[in-house]
Coordinates of C-alpha atoms in Angstrom, one line a residue:
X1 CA 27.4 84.4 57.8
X2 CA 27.2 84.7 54.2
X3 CA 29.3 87.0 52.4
X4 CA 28.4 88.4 48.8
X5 CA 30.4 90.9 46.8
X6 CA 27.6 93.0 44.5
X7 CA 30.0 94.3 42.3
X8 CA 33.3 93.6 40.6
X9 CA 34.6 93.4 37.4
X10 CA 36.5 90.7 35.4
X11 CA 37.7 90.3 31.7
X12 CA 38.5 87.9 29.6
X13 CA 42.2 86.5 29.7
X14 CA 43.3 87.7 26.4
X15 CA 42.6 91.8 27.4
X16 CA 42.5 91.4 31.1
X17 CA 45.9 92.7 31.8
X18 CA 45.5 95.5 28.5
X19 CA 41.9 96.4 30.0
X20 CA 42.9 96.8 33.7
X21 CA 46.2 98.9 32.4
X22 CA 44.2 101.3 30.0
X23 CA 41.3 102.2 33.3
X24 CA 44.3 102.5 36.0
X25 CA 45.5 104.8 34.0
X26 CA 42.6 106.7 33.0
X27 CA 41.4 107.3 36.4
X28 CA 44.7 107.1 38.2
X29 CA 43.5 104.3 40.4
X30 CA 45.9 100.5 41.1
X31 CA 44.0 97.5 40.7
X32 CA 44.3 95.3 43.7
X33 CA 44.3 92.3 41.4
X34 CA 44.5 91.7 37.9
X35 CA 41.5 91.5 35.8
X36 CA 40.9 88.1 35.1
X37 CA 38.1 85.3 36.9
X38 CA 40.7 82.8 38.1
X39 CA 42.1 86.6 40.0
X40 CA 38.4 86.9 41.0
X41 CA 38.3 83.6 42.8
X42 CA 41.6 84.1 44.5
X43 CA 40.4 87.2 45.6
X44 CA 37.5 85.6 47.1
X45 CA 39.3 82.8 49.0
X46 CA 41.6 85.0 50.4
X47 CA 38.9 87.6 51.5
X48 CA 36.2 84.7 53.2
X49 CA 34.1 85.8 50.2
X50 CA 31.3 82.8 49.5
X51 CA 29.8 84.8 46.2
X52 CA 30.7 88.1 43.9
X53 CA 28.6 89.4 41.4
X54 CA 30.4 90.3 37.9
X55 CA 29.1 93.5 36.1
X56 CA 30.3 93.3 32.8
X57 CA 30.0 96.8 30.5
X58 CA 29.3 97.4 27.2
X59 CA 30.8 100.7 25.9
X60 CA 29.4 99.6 22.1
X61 CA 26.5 98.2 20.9
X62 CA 29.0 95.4 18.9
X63 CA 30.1 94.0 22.4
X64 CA 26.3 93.4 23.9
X65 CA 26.0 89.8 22.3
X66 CA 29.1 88.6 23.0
X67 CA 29.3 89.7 26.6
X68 CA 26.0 88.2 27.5
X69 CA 27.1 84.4 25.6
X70 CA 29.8 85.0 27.7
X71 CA 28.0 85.7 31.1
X72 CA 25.4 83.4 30.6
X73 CA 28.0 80.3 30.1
X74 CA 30.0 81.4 33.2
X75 CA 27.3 82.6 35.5
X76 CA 26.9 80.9 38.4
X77 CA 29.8 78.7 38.9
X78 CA 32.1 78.4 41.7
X79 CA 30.4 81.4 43.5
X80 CA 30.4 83.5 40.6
X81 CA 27.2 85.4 39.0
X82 CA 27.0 87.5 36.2
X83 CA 25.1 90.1 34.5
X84 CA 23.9 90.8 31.2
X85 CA 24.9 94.0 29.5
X86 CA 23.1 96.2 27.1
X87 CA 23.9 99.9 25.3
X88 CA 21.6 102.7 25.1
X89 CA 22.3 102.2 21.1
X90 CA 20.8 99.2 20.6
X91 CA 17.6 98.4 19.0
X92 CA 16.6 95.4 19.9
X93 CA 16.5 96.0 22.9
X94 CA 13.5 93.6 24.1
X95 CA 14.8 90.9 22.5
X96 CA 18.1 91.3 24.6
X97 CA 16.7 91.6 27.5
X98 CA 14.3 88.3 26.5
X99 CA 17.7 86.7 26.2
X100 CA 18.9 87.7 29.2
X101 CA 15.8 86.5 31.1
X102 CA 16.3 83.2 29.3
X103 CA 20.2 82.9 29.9
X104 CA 18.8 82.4 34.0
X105 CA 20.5 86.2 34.4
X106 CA 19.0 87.8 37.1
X107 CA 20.3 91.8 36.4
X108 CA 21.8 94.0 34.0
X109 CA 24.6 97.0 34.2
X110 CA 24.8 99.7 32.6
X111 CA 27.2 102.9 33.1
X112 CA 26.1 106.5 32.3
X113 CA 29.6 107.9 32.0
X114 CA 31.5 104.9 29.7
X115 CA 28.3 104.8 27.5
X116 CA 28.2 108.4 27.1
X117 CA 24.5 108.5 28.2
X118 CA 22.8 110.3 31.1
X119 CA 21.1 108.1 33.4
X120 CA 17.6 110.0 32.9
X121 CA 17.6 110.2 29.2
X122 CA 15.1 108.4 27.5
X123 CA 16.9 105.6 25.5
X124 CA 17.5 104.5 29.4
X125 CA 14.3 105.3 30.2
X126 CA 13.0 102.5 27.8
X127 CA 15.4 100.0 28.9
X128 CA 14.6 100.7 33.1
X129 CA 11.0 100.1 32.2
X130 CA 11.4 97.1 30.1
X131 CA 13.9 95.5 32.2
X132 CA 12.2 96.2 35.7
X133 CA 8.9 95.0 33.5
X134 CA 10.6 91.8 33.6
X135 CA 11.9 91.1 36.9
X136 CA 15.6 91.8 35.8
X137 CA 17.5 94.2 39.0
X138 CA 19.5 97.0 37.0
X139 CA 23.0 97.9 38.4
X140 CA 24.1 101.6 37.6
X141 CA 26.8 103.5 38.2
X142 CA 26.1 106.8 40.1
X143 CA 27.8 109.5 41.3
X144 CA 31.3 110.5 40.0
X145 CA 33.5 108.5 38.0
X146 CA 37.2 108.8 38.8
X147 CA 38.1 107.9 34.5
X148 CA 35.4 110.8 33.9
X149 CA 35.2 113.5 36.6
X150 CA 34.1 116.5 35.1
X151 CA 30.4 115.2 33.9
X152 CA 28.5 113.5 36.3
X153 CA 26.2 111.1 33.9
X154 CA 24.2 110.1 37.0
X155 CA 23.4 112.3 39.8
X156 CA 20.7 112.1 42.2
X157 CA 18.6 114.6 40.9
X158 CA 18.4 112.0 37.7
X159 CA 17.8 109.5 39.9
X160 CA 14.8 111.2 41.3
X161 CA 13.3 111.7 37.8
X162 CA 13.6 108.4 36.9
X163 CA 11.6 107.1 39.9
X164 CA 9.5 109.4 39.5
X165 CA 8.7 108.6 36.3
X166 CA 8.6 104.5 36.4
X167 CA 7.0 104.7 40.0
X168 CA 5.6 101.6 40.7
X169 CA 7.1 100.1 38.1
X170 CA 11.1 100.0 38.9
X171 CA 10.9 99.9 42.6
X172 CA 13.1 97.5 44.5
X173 CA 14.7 96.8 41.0
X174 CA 17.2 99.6 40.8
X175 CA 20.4 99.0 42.6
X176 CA 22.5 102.3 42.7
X177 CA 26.8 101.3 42.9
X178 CA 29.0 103.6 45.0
X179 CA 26.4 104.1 48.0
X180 CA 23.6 106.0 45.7
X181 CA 26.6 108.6 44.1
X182 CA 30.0 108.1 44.4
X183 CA 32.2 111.2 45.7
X184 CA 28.3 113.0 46.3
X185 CA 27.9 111.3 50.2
X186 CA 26.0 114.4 51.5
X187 CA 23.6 115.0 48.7
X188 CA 22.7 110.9 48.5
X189 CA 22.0 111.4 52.0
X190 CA 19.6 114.4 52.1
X191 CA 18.4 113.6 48.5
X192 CA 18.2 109.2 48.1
X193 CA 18.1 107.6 51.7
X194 CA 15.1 106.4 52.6
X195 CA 13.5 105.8 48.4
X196 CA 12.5 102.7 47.2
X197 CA 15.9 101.6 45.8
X198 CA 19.5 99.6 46.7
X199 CA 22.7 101.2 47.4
X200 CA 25.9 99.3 47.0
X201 CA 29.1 99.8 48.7
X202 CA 31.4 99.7 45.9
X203 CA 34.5 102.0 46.4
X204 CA 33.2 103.8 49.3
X205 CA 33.4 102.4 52.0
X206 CA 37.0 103.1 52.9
X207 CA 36.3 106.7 51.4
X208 CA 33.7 107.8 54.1
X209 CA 33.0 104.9 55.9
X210 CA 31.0 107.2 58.9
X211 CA 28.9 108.9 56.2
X212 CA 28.3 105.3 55.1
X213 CA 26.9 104.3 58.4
X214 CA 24.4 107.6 58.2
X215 CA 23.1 106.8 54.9
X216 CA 22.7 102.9 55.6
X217 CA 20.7 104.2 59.2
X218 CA 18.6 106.4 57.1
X219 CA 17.7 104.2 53.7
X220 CA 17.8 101.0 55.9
X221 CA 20.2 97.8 56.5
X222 CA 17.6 95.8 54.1
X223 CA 18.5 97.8 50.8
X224 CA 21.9 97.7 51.6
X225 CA 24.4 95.4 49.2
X226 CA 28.1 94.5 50.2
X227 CA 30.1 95.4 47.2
X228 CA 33.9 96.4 46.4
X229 CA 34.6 97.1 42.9
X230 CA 37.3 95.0 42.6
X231 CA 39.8 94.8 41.6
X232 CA 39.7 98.7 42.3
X233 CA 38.7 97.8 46.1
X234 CA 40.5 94.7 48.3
X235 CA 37.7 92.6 49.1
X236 CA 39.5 91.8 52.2
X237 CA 40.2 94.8 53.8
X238 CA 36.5 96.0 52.8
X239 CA 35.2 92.7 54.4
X240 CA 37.1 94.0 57.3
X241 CA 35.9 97.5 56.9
X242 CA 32.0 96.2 57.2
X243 CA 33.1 94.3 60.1
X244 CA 34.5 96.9 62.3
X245 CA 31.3 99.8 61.3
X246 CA 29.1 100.5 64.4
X247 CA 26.3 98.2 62.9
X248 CA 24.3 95.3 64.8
X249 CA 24.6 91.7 63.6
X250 CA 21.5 92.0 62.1
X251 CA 22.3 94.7 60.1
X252 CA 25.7 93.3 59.0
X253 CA 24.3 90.2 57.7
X254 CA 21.6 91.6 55.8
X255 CA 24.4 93.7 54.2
X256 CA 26.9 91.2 53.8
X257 CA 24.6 88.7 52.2
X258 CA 21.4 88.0 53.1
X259 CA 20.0 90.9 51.2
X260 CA 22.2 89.4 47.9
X261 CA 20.6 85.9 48.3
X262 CA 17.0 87.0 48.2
X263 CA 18.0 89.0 45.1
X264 CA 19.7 86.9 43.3
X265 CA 17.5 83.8 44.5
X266 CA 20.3 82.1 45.8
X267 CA 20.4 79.8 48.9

């Protein structure tokens, strides 16, 4: 069985140790490994992990060109895959996303609370549209963030608006981290399951891992990605945690990779 990890985060060796410092201690969360790719790759060996999925973010416009030079000459080697970033800010943002398309990138990230944006504004808006417009998946954050608890950029009420207003347009390219909200289980649930997007299950699953199980019976196996958030998750122990969930080994596989593969169009 395949095994993808949708989402985790890596930095480049000069500010990996500085970076992964500065957001432990702004959310009070411990890393489970330090920041950098060769970490990463560890990480995966010692978890039985055959892919992950790096979602780089861009908290200012300056950093969108040289994250995505970056991602496009490290994506896809030894298991790894990248995304392209992009900021609400920028301008040019059809020409980044052209870039992206032609770097052989398959999504983007973006993060409501460290770009200071809510999700359903319209500067993200433009850039769902263009980038679902060209067959690029768009990871979010949603839900709570632990760094920025008070102001939820990214609820499921935003959510809603968005689809509603790209319907037909962004469906099946919007993949939602944290299980469709992070910290906001119930609401996702009554509010998310069951619409035409994909929920990860980045830094959740060991949270509520029987509310997990609801929502994934609800919204379906086959819009389900395995995902950690390392190094703020163990890809081991969450590998582990999938395992042992009162799923069938159908579901389980769909979850752990064989959703990933058809996304990313990977064998």
């Amino acid at each position: 069985m395949t095994i993808i990890d949708f989402h985790t985060h890596t930095f480049p060796d000069r500010i990996a140790d500085a970076t992964i410092d500065h957001l432990a201690k702004l959310g009070n969360v411990k890393p489970y490994r330090r920041g950098t790719l060769d970490a990463l790759k560890e990480s995966m060996r010692k978890g039985g992990v055959d892919g992950s999925v790096v979602l780089p973010v861009a908290t200012a416009v300056k950093q969108v060109d040289s994250i995505n030079r970056l991602s496009a000459e490290l994506n896809g080697k030894d298991g790894v895959f990248y995304a392209g970033a992009i900021h609400p800010e920028c301008e040019n943002v059809e020409d980044i996303l052209d870039g992206i398309v032609a770097a052989g990138l398959k999504c983007i990230k973006i993060h409501p609370d460290y770009q200071g944006v809510y999700f359903d504004d319209e500067r993200y808006i433009r850039i769902l549209e263009l980038a679902a417009r060209r067959n690029l998946l768009i990871v979010t954050h949603a839900g709570v963030d632990v760094g920025f608890p008070q102001d939820v950029h990214c609820t499921p009420d935003m959510v809603l608006r968005v689809l509603d207003r790209l319907k037909g347009i962004i469906d099946g390219k919007l993949i939602l981290a944290h299980m469709g909200g992070c910290s906001l289980p119930e609401e996702v649930f009554e509010k998310l399951a069951g619409k035409p997007v994909y929920m990860d299950t980045a830094f959740v699953l060991h949270a509520y891992p029987e509310k997990c199980v609801e929502i994934i019976r609800k919204h379906g196996a086959d819009r389900i990605l395995f995902a950690t958030d390392s190094p703020w998750a163990d890809q081991k122990q969450y590998v582990e945690i999938l395992q042992n969930l009162p799923l069938t080994d159908e579901e389980k596989a769909k979850i752990f990779g064989e959703n990933a593969k058809r996304l990313l169009g990977i064998q």
